[in-house]
Short mmCIF file of C-alpha atoms and ligand atoms in Angstrom, two decimals:
data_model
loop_
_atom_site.label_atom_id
_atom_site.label_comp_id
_atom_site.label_asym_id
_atom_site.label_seq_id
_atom_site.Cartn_x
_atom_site.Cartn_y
_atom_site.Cartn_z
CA UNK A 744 98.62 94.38 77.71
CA UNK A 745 101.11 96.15 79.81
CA UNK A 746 103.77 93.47 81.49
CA UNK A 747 103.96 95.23 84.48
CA UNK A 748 100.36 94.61 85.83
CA UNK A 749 99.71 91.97 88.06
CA UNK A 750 97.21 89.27 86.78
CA UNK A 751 94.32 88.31 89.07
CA UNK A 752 92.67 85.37 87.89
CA UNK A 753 89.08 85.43 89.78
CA UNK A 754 87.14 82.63 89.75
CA UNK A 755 83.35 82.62 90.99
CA UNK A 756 80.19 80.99 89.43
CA UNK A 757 77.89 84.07 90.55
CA UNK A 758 77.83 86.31 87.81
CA UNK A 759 77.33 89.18 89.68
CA UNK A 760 79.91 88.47 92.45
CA UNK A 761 82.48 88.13 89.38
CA UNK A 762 81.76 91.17 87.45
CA UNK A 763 81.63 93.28 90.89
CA UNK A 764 85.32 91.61 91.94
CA UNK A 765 86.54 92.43 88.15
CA UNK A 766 85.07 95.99 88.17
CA UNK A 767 86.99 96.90 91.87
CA UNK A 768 90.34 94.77 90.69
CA UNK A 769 90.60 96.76 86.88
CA UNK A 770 90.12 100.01 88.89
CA UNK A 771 93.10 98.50 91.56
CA UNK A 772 95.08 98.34 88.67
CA UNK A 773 95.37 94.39 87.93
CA UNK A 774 94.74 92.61 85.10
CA UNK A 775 91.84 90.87 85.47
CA UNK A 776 91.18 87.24 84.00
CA UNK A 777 87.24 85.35 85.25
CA UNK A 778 86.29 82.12 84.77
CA UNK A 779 82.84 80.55 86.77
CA UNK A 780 84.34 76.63 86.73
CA UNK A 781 87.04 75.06 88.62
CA UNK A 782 88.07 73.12 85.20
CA UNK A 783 88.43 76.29 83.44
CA UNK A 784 90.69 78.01 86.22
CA UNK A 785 92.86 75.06 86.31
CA UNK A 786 93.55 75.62 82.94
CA UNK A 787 93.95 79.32 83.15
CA UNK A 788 96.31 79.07 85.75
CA UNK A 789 98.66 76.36 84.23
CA UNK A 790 98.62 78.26 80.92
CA UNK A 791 98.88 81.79 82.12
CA UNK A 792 100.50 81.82 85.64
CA UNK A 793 98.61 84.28 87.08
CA UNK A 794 100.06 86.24 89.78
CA UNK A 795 97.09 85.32 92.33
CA UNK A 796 93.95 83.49 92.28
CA UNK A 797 90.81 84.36 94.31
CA UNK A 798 89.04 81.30 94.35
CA UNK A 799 85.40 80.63 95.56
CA UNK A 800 85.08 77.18 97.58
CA UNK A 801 81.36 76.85 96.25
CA UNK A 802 81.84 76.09 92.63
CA UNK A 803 79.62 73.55 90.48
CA UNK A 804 81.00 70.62 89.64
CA UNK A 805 84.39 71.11 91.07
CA UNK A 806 84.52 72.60 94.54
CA UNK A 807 87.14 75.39 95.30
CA UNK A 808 89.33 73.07 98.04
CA UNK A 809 89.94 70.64 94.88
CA UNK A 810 91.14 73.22 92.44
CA UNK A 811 93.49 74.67 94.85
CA UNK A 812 94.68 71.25 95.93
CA UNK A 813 95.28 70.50 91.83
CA UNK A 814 96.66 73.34 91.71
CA UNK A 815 99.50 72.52 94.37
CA UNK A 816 99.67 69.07 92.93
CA UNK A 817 100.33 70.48 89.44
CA UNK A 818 103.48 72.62 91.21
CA UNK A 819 101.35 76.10 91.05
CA UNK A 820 102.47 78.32 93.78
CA UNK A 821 100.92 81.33 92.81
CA UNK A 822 99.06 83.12 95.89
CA UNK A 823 95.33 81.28 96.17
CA UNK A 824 92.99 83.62 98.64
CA UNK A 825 89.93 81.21 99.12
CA UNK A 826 86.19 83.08 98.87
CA UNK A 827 83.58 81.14 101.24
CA UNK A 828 79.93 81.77 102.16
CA UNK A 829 80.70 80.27 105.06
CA UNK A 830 82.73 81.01 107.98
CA UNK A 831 83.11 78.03 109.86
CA UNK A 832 86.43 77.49 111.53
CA UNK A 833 86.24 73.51 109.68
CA UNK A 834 86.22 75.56 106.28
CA UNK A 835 89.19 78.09 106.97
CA UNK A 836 90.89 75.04 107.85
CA UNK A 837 90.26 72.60 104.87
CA UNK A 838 91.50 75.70 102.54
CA UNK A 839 94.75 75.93 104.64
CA UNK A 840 95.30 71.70 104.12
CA UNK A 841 94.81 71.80 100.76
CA UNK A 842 97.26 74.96 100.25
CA UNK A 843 95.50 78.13 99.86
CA UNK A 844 97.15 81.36 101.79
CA UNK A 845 94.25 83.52 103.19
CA UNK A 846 90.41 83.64 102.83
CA UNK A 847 87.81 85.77 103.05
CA UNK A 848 84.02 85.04 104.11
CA UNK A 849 81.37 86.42 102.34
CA UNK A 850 79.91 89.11 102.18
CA UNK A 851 83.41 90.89 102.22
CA UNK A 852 84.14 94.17 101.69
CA UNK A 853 86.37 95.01 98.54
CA UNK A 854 88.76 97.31 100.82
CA UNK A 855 89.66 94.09 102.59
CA UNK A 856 89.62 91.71 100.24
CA UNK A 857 92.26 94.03 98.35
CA UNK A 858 94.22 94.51 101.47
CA UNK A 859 94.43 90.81 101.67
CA UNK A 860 95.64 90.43 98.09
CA UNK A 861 98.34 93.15 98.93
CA UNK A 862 99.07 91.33 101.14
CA UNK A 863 100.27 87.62 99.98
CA UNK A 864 101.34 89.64 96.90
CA UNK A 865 103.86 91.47 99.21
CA UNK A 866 105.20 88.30 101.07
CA UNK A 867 106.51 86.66 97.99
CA UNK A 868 108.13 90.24 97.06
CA UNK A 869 109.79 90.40 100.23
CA UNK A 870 112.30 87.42 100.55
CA UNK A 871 113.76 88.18 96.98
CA UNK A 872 117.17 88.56 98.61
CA UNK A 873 119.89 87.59 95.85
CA UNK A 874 122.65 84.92 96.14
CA UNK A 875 121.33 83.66 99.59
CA UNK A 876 121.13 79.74 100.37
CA UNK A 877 119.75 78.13 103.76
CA UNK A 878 121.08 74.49 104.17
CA UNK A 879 120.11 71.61 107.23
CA UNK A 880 119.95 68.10 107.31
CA UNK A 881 119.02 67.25 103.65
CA UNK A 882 117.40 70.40 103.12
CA UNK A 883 118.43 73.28 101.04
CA UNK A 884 116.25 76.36 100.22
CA UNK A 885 117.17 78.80 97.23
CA UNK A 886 116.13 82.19 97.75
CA UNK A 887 116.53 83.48 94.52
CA UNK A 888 114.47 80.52 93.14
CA UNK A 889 112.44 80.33 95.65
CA UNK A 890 112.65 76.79 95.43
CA UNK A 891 113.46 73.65 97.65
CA UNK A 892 115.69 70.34 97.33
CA UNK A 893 115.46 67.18 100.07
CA UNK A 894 118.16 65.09 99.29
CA UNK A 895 118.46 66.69 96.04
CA UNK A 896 114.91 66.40 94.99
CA UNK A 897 112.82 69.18 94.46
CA UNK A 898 109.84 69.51 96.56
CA UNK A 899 106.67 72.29 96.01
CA UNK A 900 106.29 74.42 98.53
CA UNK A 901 103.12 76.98 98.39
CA UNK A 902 104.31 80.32 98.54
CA UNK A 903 103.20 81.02 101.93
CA UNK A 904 104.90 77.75 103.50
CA UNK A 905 108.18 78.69 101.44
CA UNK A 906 107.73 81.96 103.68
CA UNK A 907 106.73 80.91 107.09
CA UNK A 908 110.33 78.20 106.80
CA UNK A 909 112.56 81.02 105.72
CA UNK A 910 111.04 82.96 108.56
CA UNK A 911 111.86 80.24 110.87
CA UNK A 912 115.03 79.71 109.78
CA UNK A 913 116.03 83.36 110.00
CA UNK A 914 114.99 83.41 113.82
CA UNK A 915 116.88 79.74 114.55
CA UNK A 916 116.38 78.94 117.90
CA UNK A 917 113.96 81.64 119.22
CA UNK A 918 110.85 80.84 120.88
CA UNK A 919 108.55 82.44 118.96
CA UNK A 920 104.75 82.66 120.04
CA UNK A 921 102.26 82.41 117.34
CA UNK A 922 101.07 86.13 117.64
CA UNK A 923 104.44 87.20 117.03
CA UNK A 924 104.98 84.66 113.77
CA UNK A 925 101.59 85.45 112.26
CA UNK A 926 102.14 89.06 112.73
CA UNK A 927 105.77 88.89 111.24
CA UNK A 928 104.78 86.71 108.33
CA UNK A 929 101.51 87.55 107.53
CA UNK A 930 101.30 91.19 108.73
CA UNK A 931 99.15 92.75 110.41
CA UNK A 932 96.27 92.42 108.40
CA UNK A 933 95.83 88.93 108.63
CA UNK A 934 92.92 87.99 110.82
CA UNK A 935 93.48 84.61 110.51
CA UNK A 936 93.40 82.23 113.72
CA UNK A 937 96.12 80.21 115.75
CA UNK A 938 94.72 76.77 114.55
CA UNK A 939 95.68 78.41 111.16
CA UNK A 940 98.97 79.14 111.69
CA UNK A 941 99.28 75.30 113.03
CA UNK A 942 97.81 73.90 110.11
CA UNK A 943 100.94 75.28 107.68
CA UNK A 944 103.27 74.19 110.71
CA UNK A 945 101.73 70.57 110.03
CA UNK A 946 101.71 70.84 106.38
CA UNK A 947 105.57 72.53 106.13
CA UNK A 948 106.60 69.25 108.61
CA UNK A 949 105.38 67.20 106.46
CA UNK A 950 107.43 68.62 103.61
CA UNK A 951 110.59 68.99 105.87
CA UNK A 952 110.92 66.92 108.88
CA UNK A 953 112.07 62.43 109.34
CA UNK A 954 109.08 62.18 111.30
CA UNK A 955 106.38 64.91 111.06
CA UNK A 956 105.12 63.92 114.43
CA UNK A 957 108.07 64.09 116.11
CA UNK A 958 109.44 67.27 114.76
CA UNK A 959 113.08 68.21 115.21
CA UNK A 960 113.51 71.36 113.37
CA UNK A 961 109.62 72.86 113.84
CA UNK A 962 109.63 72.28 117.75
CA UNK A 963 106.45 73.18 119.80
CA UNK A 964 107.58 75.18 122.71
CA UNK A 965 104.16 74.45 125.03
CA UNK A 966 101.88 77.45 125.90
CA UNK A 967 104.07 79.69 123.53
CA UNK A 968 104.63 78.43 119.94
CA UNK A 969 107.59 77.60 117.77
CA UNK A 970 111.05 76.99 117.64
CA UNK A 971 113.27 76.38 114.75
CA UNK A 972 116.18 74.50 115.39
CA UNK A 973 118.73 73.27 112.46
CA UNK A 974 119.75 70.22 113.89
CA1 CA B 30 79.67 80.07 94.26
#
C-alpha cells in the first residue's frame, strides 16, 4: 500500500451503492476501505484512522447519526461526510449535532460527492501553520496539534469546529455575516444552509464558552452573524 494515499473508509449497507462509491474513489486515487454496518466502521475507524469517512445515515442495526456521534465520543476527528436518502432540513441538522462535517442527499452525483471530500480534506490541510498558539480565558488552541486545552484539559473538537474557532479567532472582533464565514471556511462548494452554520456555532459554545447561552466570545451580531471577541 502506498503511504501517501488518502484512506476513505465508505460505509453503506447497499451493495451496489458501495461498490459504485469504491469503483469512482480507487479511480480518484484513495485508498478505499467498505464496510455495510455501523459496528464494523467503528472498528475500522478506531483501528485504522482513516483519513475520511462517508457514512450512510440509513444503516441496519446502527443508524449513521450514532456511529458518527461514537465516533466523536471515542475522540475520532477524522472528516465524516454523512450519505442520506433524505433531504429534510431535520436530517442535515441531526448529522451536524452529532458531529459530522458535510452531507450529501441521495441520489448524488460522484463529481460532487468528490468535490465535497476535497473539500473537508483541504480544510484540515490548510491551518497546518507551525509553532502558532491562540490563548483566551482558559482556552488554548495548538495549531500544530490541532488540539485544544480548557483549563488544561483536553477537549475533542471535530475537525470542522477546530476550523470554524481558528477562523474566528483570526478575524477577532469583525462582524462577520454567515455567507461570508461559510464561504471562507467551507469554500465555495459547500451548499450547506445558515441553520447549519448555527448548529457548529452552538456545538463549538458548548465546547468553549461559561455559559453557552450567553456567549461572550461567539457573539450574535443580529441580522448579520458572528463576532469573535477574546474577552
Ligand atoms: Ca442504507
Amino acid at each position: 500500500m502506498d503511504d501517501d494515499l488518502l484512506t476513505v473508509l465508505v460505509v453503506e449497507d447497499e451493495e451496489s451503492i458501495l461498490l459504485a462509491l469504491e469503483e469512482c474513489l480507487l479511480q480518484a486515487g484513495y485508498h478505499v476501505e467498505t464496510r455495510k454496518t455501523g459496528r464494523d466502521a467503528l472498528e475500522v475507524a478506531q483501528q485504522h484512522r482513516p483519513d475520511a469517512v462517508l457514512l450512510d445515515v440509513m444503516l441496519p442495526g446502527m443508524s449513521g447519526f450514532e456511529v458518527c456521534r461514537q465516533m466523536r465520543a471515542k475522540g475520532l476527528t477524522m472528516p465524516v461526510i454523512m450519505l442520506t436518502a433524505r433531504s429534510e432540513e431535520f436530517d442535515k441538522l441531526q448529522g451536524f449535532e452529532v458531529g459530522a462535517d458535510d452531507y450529501v442527499t441521495k441520489p448524488f452525483s460522484m463529481d460532487e460527492l468528490l468535490a465535497r471530500l476535497k473539500a473537508v480534506l483541504r480544510r484540515g490541510r490548510l491551518q497546518q501553520k507551525a509553532g502558532r498558539k491562540y490563548q483566551f480565558a482558559d482556552v488554548e488552541i495548538d495549531l500544530d496539534s490541532r488540539a485544544m486545552t480548557r483549563a488544561g484539559a483536553f477537549v475533542e473538537l471535530t475537525r470542522t469546529e477546530f476550523d470554524l474557532l481558528v477562523y474566528f479567532i483570526e478575524n477577532e472582533g469583525k462582524a462577520l455575516s454567515r455567507d461570508l464565514v461559510m464561504n471562507d471556511v467551507w469554500g465555495m462548494e459547500y451548499l450547506g444552509t445558515q441553520r447549519s452554520l448555527d448548529s457548529f456555532v452552538a456545538n463549538l459554545r458548548k465546547k468553549i464558552e461559561v455559559d453557552p447561552h450567553r456567549p461572550v466570545h461567539i457573539q450574535t451580531v443580529h441580522g448579520v452573524g458572528y463576532k469573535f471577541s477574546l474577552r
